mmCIF file of C-alpha atoms in Angstrom:
data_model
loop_
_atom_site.group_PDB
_atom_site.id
_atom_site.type_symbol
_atom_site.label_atom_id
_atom_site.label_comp_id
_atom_site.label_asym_id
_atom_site.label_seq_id
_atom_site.Cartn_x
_atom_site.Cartn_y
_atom_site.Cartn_z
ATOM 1 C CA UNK A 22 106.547 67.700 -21.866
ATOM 2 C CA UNK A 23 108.829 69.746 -23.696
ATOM 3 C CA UNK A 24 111.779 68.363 -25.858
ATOM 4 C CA UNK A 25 114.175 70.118 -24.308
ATOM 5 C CA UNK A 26 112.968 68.984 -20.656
ATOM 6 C CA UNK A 27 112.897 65.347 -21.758
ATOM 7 C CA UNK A 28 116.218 65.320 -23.228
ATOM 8 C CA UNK A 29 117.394 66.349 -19.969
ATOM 9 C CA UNK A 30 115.685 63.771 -17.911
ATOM 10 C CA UNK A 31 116.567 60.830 -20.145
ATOM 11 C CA UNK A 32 120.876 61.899 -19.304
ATOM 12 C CA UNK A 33 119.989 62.539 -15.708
ATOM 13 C CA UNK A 34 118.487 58.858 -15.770
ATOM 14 C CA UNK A 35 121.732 57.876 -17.838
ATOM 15 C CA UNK A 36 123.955 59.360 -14.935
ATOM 16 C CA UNK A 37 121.887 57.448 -12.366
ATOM 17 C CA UNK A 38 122.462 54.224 -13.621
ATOM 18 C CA UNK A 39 126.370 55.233 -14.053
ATOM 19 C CA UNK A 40 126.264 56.143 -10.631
ATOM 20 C CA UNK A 41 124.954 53.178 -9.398
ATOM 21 C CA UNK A 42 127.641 50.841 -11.041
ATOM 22 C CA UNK A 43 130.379 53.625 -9.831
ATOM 23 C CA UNK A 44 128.888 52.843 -6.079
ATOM 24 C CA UNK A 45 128.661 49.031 -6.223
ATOM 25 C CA UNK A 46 132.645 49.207 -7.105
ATOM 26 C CA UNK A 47 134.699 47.272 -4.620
ATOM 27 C CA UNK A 48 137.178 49.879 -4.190
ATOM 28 C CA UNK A 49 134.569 53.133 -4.049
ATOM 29 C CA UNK A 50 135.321 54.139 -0.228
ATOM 30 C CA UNK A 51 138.885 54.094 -1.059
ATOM 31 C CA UNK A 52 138.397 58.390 -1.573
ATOM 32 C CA UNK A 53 136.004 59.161 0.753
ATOM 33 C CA UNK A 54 135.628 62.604 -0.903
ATOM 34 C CA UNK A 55 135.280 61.486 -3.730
ATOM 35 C CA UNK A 56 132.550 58.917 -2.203
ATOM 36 C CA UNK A 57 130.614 60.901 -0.622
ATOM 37 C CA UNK A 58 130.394 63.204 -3.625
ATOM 38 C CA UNK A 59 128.894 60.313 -5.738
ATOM 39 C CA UNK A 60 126.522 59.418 -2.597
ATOM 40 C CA UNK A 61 125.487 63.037 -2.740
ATOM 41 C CA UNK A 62 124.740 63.270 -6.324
ATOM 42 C CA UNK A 63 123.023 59.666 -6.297
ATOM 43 C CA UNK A 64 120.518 60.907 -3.409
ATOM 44 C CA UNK A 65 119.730 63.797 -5.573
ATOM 45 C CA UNK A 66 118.864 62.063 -8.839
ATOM 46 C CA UNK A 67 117.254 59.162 -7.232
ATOM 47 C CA UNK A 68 113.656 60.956 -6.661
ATOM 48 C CA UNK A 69 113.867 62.877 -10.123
ATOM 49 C CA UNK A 70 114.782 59.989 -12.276
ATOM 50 C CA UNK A 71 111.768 58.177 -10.386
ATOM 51 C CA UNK A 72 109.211 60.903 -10.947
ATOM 52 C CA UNK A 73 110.443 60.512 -14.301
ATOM 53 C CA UNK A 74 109.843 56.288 -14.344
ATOM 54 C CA UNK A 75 106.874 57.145 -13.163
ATOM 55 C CA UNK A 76 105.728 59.724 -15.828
ATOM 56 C CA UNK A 77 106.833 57.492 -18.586
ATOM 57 C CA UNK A 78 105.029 54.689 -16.945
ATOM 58 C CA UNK A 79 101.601 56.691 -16.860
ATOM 59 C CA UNK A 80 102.721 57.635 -21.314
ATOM 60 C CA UNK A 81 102.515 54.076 -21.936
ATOM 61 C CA UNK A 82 99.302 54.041 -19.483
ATOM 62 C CA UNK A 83 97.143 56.770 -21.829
ATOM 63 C CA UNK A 84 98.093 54.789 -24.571
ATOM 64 C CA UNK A 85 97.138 51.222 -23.544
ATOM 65 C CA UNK A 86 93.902 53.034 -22.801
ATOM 66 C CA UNK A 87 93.389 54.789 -26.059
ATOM 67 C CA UNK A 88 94.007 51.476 -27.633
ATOM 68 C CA UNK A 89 91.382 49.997 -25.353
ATOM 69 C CA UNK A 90 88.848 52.541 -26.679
ATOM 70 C CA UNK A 91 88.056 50.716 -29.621
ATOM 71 C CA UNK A 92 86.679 48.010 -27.620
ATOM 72 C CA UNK A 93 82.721 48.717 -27.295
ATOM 73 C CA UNK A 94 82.900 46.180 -24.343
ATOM 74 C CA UNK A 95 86.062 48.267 -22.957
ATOM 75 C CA UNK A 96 85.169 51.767 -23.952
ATOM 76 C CA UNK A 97 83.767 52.681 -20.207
ATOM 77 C CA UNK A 98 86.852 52.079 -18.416
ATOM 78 C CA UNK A 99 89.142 52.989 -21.029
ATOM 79 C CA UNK A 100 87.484 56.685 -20.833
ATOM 80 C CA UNK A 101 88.038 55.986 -17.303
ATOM 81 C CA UNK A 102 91.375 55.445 -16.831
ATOM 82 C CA UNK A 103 92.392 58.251 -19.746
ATOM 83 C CA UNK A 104 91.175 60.614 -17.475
ATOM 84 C CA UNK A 105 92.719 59.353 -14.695
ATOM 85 C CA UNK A 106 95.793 59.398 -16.304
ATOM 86 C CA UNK A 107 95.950 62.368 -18.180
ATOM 87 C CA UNK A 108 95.190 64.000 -14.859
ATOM 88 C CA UNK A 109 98.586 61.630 -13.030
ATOM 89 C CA UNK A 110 100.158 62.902 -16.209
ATOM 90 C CA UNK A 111 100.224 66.618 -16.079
ATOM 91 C CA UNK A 112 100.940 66.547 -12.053
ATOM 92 C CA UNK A 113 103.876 64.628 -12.547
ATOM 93 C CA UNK A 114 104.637 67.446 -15.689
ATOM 94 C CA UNK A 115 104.453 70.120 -12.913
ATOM 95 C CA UNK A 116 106.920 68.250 -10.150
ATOM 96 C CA UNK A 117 109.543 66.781 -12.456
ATOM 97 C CA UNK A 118 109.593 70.961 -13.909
ATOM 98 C CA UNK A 119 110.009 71.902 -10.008
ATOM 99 C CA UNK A 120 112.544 69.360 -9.649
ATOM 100 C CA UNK A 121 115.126 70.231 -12.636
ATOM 101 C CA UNK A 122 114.792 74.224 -11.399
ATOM 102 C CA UNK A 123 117.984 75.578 -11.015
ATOM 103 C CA UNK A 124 119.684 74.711 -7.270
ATOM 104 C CA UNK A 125 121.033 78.003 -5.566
ATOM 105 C CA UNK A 126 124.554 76.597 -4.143
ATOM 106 C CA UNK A 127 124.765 78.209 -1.770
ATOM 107 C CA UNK A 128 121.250 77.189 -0.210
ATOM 108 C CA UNK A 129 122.741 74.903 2.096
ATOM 109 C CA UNK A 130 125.374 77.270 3.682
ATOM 110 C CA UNK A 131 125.208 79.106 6.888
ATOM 111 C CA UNK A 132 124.873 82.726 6.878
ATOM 112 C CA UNK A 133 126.137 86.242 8.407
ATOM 113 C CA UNK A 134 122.424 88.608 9.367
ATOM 114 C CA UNK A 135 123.705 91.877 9.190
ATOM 115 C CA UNK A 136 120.852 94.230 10.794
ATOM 116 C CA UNK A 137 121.243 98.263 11.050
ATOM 117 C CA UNK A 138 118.948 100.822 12.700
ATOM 118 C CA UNK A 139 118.224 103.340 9.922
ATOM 119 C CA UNK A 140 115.544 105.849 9.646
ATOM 120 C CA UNK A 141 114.446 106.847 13.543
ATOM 121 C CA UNK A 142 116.519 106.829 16.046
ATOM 122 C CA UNK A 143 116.634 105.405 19.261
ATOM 123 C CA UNK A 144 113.434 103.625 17.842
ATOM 124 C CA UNK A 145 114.827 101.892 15.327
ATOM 125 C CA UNK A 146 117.646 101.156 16.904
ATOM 126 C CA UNK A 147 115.079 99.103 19.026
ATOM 127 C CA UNK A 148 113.322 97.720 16.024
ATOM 128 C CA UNK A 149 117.016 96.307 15.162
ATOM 129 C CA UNK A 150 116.757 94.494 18.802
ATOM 130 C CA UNK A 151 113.511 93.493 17.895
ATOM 131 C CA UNK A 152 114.305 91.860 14.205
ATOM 132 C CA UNK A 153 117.270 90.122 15.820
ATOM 133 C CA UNK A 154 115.293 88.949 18.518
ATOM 134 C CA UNK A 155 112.987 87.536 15.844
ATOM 135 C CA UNK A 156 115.306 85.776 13.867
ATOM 136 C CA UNK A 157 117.268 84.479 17.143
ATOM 137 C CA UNK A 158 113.791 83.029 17.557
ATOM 138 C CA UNK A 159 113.197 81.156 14.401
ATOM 139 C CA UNK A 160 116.549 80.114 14.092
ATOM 140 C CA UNK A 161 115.379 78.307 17.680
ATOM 141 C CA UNK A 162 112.587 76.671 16.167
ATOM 142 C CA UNK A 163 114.565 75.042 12.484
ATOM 143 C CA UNK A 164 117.116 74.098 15.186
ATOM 144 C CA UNK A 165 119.755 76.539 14.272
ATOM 145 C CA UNK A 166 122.811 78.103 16.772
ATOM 146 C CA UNK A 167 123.356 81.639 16.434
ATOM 147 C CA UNK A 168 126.591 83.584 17.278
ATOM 148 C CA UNK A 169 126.681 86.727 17.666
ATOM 149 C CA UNK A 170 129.826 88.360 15.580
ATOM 150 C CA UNK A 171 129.623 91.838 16.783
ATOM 151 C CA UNK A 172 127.454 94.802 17.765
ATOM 152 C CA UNK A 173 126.951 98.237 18.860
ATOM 153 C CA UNK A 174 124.083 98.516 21.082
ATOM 154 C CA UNK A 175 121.919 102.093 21.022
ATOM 155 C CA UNK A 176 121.550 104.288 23.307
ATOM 156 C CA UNK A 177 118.242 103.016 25.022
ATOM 157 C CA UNK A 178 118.548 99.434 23.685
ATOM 158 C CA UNK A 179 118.267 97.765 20.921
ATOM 159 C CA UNK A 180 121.200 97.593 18.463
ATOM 160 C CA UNK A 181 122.549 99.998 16.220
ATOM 161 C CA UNK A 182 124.414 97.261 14.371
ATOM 162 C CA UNK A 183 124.441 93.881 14.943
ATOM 163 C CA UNK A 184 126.274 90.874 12.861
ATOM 164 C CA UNK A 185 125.458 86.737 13.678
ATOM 165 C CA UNK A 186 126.192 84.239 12.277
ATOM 166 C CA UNK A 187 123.804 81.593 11.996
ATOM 167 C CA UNK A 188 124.538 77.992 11.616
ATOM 168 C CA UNK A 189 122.213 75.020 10.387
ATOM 169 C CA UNK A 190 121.150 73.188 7.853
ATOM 170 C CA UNK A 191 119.266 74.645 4.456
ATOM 171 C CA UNK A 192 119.687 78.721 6.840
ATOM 172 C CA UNK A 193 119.948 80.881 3.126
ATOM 173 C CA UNK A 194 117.520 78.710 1.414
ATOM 174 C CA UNK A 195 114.809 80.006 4.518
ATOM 175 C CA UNK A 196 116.475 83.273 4.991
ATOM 176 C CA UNK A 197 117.564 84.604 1.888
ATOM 177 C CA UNK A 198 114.687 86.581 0.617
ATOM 178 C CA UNK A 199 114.938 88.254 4.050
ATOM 179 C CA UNK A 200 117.427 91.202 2.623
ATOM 180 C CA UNK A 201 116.480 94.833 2.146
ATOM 181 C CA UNK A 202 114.478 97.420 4.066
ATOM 182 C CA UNK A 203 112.284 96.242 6.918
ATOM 183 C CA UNK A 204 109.898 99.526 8.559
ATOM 184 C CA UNK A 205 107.942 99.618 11.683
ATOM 185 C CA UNK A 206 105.072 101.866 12.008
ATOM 186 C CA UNK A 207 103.886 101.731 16.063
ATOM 187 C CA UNK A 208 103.887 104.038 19.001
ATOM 188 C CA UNK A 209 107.315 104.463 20.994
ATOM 189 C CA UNK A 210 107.446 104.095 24.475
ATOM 190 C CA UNK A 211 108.709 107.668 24.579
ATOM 191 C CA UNK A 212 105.251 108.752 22.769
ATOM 192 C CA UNK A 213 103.581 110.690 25.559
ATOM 193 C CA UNK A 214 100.273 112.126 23.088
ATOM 194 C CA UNK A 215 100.069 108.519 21.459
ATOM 195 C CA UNK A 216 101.476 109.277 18.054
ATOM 196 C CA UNK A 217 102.255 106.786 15.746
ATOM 197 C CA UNK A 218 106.237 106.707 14.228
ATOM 198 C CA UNK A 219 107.633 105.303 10.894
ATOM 199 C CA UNK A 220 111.357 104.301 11.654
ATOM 200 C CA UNK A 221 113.284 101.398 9.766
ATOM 201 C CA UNK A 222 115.917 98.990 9.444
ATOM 202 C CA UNK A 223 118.100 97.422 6.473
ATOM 203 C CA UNK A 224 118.638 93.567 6.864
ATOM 204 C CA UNK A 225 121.581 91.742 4.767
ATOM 205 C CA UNK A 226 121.775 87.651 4.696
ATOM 206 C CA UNK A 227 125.074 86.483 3.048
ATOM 207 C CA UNK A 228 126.114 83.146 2.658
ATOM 208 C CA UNK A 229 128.946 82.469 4.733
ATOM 209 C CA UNK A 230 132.275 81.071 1.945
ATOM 210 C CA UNK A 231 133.281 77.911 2.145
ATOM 211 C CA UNK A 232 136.804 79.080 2.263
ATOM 212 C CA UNK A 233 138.208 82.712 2.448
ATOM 213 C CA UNK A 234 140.538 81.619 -0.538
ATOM 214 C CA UNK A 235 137.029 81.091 -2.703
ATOM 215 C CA UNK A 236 136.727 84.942 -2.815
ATOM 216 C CA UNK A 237 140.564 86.026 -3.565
ATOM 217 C CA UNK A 238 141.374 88.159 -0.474
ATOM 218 C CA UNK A 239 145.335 89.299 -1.280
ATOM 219 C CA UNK A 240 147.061 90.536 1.678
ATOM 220 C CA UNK A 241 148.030 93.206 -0.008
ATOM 221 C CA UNK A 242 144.711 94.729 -0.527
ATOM 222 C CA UNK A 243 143.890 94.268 3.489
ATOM 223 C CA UNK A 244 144.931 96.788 5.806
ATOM 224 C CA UNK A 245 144.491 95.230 9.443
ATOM 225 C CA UNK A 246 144.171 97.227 12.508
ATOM 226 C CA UNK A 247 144.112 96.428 16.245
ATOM 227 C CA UNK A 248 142.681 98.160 19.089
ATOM 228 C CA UNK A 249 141.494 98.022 22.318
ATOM 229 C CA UNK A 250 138.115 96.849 22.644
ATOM 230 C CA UNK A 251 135.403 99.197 24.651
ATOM 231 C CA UNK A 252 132.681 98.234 26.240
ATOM 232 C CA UNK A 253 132.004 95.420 28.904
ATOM 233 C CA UNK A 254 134.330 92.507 28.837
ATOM 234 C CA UNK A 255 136.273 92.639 32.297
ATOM 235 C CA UNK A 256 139.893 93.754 32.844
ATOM 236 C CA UNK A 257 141.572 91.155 30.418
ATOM 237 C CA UNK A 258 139.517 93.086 27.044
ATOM 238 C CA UNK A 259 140.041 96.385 27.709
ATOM 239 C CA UNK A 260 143.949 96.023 28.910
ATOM 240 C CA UNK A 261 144.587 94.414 25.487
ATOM 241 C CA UNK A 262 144.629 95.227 21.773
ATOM 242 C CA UNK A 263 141.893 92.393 20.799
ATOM 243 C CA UNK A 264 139.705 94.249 19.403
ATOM 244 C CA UNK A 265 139.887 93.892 15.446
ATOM 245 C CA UNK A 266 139.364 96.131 12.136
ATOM 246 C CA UNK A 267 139.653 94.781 8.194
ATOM 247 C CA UNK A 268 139.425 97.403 5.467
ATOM 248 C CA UNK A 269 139.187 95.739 1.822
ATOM 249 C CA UNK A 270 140.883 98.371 0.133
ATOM 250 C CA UNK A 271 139.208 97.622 -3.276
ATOM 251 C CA UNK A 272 135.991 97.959 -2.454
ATOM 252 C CA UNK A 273 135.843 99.885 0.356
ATOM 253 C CA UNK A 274 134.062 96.936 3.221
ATOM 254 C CA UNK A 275 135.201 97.775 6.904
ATOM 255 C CA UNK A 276 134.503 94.921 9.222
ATOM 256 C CA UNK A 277 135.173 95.280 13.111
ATOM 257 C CA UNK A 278 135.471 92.241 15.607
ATOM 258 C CA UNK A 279 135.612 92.910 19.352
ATOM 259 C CA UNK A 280 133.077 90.390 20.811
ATOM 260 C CA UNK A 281 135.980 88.208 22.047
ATOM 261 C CA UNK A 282 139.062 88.258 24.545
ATOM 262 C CA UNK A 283 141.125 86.708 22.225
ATOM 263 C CA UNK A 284 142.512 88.885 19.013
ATOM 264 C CA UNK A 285 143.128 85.813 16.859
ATOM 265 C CA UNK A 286 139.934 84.640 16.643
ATOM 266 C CA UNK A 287 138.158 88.705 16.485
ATOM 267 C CA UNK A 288 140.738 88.473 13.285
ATOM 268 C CA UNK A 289 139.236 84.851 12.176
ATOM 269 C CA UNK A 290 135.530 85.877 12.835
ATOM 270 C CA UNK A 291 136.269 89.444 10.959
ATOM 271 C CA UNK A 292 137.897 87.703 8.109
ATOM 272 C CA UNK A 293 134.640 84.974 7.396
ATOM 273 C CA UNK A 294 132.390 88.094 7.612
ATOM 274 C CA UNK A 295 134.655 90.152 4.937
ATOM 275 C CA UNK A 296 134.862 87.239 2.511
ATOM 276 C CA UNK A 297 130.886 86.792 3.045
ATOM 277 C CA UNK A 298 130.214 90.757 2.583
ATOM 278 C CA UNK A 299 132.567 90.434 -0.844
ATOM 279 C CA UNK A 300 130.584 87.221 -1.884
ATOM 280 C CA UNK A 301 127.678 88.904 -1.337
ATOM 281 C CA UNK A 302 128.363 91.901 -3.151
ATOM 282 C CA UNK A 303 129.507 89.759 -6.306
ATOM 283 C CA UNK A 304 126.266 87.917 -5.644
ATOM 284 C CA UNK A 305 124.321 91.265 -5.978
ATOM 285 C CA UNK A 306 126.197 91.713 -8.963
ATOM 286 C CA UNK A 307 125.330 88.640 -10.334
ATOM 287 C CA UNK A 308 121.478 88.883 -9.723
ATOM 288 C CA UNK A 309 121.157 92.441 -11.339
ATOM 289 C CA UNK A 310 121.822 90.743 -14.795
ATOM 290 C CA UNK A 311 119.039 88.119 -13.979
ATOM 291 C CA UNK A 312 116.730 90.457 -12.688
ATOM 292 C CA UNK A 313 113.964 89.857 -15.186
ATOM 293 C CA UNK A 314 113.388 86.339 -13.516
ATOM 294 C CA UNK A 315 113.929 87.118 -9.935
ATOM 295 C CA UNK A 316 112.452 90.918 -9.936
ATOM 296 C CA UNK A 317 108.967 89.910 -7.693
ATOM 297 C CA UNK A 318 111.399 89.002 -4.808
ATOM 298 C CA UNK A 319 114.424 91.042 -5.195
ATOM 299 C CA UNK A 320 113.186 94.177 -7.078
ATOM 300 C CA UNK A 321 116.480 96.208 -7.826
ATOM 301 C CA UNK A 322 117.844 94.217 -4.811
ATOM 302 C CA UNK A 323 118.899 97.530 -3.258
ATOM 303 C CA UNK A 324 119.493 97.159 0.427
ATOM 304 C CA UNK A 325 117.456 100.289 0.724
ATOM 305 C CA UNK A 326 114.645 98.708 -0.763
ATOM 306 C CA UNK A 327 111.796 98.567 1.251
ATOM 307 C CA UNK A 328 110.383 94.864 1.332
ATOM 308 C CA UNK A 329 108.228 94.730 4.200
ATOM 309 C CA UNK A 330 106.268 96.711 6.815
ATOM 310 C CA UNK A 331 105.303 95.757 10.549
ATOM 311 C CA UNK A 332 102.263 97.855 11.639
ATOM 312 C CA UNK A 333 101.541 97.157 15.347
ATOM 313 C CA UNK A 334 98.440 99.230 15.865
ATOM 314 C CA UNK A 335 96.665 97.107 13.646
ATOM 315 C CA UNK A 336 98.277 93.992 14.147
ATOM 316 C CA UNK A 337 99.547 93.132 10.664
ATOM 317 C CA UNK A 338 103.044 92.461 8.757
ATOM 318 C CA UNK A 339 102.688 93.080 5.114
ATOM 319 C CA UNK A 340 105.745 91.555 2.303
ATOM 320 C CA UNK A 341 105.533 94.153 -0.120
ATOM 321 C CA UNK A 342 106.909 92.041 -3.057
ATOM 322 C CA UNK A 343 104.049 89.538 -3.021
ATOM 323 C CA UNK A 344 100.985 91.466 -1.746
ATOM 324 C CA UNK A 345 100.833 89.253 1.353
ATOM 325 C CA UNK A 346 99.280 90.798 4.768
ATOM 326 C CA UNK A 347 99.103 88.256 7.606
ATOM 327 C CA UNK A 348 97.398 89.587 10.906
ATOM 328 C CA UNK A 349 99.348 87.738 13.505
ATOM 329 C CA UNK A 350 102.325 90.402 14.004
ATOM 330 C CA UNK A 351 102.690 88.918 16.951
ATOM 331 C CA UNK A 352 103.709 85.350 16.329
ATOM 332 C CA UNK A 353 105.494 86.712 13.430
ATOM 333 C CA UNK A 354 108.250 89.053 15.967
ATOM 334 C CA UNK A 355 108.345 85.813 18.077
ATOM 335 C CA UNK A 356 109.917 83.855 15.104
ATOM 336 C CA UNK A 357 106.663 82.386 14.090
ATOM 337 C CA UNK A 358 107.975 83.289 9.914
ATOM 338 C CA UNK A 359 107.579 80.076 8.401
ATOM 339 C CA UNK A 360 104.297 81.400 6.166
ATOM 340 C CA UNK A 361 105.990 84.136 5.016
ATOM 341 C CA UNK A 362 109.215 82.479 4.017
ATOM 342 C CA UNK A 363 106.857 79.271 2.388
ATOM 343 C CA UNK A 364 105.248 82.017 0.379
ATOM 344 C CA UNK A 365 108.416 83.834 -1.087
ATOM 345 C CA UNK A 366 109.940 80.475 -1.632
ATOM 346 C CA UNK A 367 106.848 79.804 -3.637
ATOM 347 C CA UNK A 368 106.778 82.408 -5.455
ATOM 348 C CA UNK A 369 110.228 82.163 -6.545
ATOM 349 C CA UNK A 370 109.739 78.881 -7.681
ATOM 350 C CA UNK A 371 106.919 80.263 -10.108
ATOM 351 C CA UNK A 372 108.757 83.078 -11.584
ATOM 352 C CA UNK A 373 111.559 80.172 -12.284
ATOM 353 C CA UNK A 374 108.737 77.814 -13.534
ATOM 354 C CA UNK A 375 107.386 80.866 -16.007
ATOM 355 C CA UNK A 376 111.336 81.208 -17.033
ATOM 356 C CA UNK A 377 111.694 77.612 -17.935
ATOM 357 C CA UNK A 378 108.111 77.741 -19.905
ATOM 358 C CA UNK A 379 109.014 80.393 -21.822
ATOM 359 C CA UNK A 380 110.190 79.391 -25.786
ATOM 360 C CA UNK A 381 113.998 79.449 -26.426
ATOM 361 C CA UNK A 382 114.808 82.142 -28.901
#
């Protein structure tokens, strides 16, 4: 193990026995905040600093055994148990490595899915129905609720633009190697000689902000419109100005809200999506100056980017970032994404692992 990695593990099991005399105080539940703060931090060291126990437990093992070696009688079972060890050893190396990677913070947080038709028309304006359809359905299986925010439908279905929000526990840590360009290569119902089109779609996932004040939003830089809604809603929505449009006049985001009757909460709804579109962007921002660690998921992490391709006539989805073609397109459009997801999520976790290996200059 290396020094540095060591060092780090011997505080964390400092702060873990700190912890646990700050929790047996009488008077701990007096700040519940602050309580369940502690609780949270405790239930996060606990299985490191054990893995850790246990590695230095299996140290003291290969060296009772080495010293064992010298003992003609003892030598079988000594080589025995070295090898055994040595073996323990380096697997606990690997998951205590895992284990101090870097947590995202925002892993835990619900998100906004932001889907738009691009590239062909009315058919990928049905592609957008079809992604959103696909995420509805593995947000059903984790055991998610989605809402949707707002959308424009297309002309023969599907969605022009749609924004949900998604709600459950660990939803960016799944979804958040789901952003950039998504294409569809199939035959359109419309296809009368049985040609095959290319049309695509751009996905976003931003992490919803705790608070609107955590991203700075000055009144002064919001101009807020009203309008009436359009679209089906019954007499009360289009007889009133509910309807809802923010422009961030710094940067340039324009988010509408018209999916409900009332105007204060299309305002309220329009609001968490601007402060998650501004986090995002100073997200982006952030991960262009780490790109050398995080470029096999993220590339340039240009929306634009294309990142994966559904090809129906031959029954495959291919993630372009990993090399990864799975044949059950299928299961995959019915929410079935778990294998991708598991194998981005792994991957990431090796190009952090490589990082972490790598000598400190």
């Amino acid at each position: 193990m290396k020094p540095n990695l060591s060092t780090k593990l011997l505080q964390l099991s400092q702060r873990l026995e700190e912890l646990n005399h700050l929790l047996s105080a009488v008077d701990v539940t007096r700040d519940l905040d602050h309580y369940r703060k502690l609780t949270r931090e405790h239930a996060e060291l606990g299985p490191v600093v054990e893995f850790f126990h246990a590695y230095q437990q299996t140290e003291q093992d290969i060296a009772t055994a080495k010293e064992m070696l010298a003992d003609p009688e003892m030598k079988e079972f000594a080589e025995a148990e070295l090898l055994d060890n040595q073996t323990k050893l380096a697997t606990l190396d690997i998951e205590l490595q895992k284990r101090l990677l870097p947590k995202d913070p925002n892993d835990d947080r619900n998100i906004f899915l932001e889907i738009r038709a691009g590239t062909g028309g009315d058919e990928s304006a049905l592609f957008a129905g079809n992604l959103f359809r696909m995420y509805s359905r593995y947000a059903e299986r984790q055991g998610w609720k989605v809402e949707v925010v707002s959308h424009s439908e297309g002309e023969v279905g599907g969605y022009k633009e749609i924004i949900a929000k998604i709600m459950g526990a660990g939803a960016y840590s799944k979804l958040k190697f789901e952003s950039g360009g998504h294409r569809v290569q199939r035959v359109p119902d419309t296809e009368t000689q049985g040609r095959i089109h290319t049309s695509a779609c751009t996905v976003a996932i931003m992490p919803e902000a705790d608070e609107i004040a955590d991203v700075n939003l000055n009144p002064a830089d919001l101009r807020i419109d009203t309008y009436r809604a359009s679209g089906a809603g019954g007499q009360h929505i289009n007889k009133t100005d509910s309807a809802v449009r923010i422009t961030h006049l710094p940067t340039g985001i324009v988010v509408e809200c018209q999916d409900d009757r009332s105007q204060h909460r299309n305002k309220a709804q329009a609001m968490s999506v601007l402060a998650a579109r501004i986090k995002d962007q100073q997200m982006q921002a952030q991960h262009a100056q780490e790109a050398a660690t995080r470029k096999s998921l993220v590339g340039s992490g240009d929306r634009s980017e294309r990142i994966r391709t559904y090809n129906f006539p031959q029954g495959r989805v291919t993630d372009h970032r990993i090399n990864l073609t799975l044949y059950k397109i299928d299961f995959i459009m019915d929410g079935d994404l778990e294998e991708l997801i598991q194998a981005l999520s792994n991957q990431y976790q090796a190009d952090l692992l490589a990082a972490l290996a790598e000598p400190v200059a």
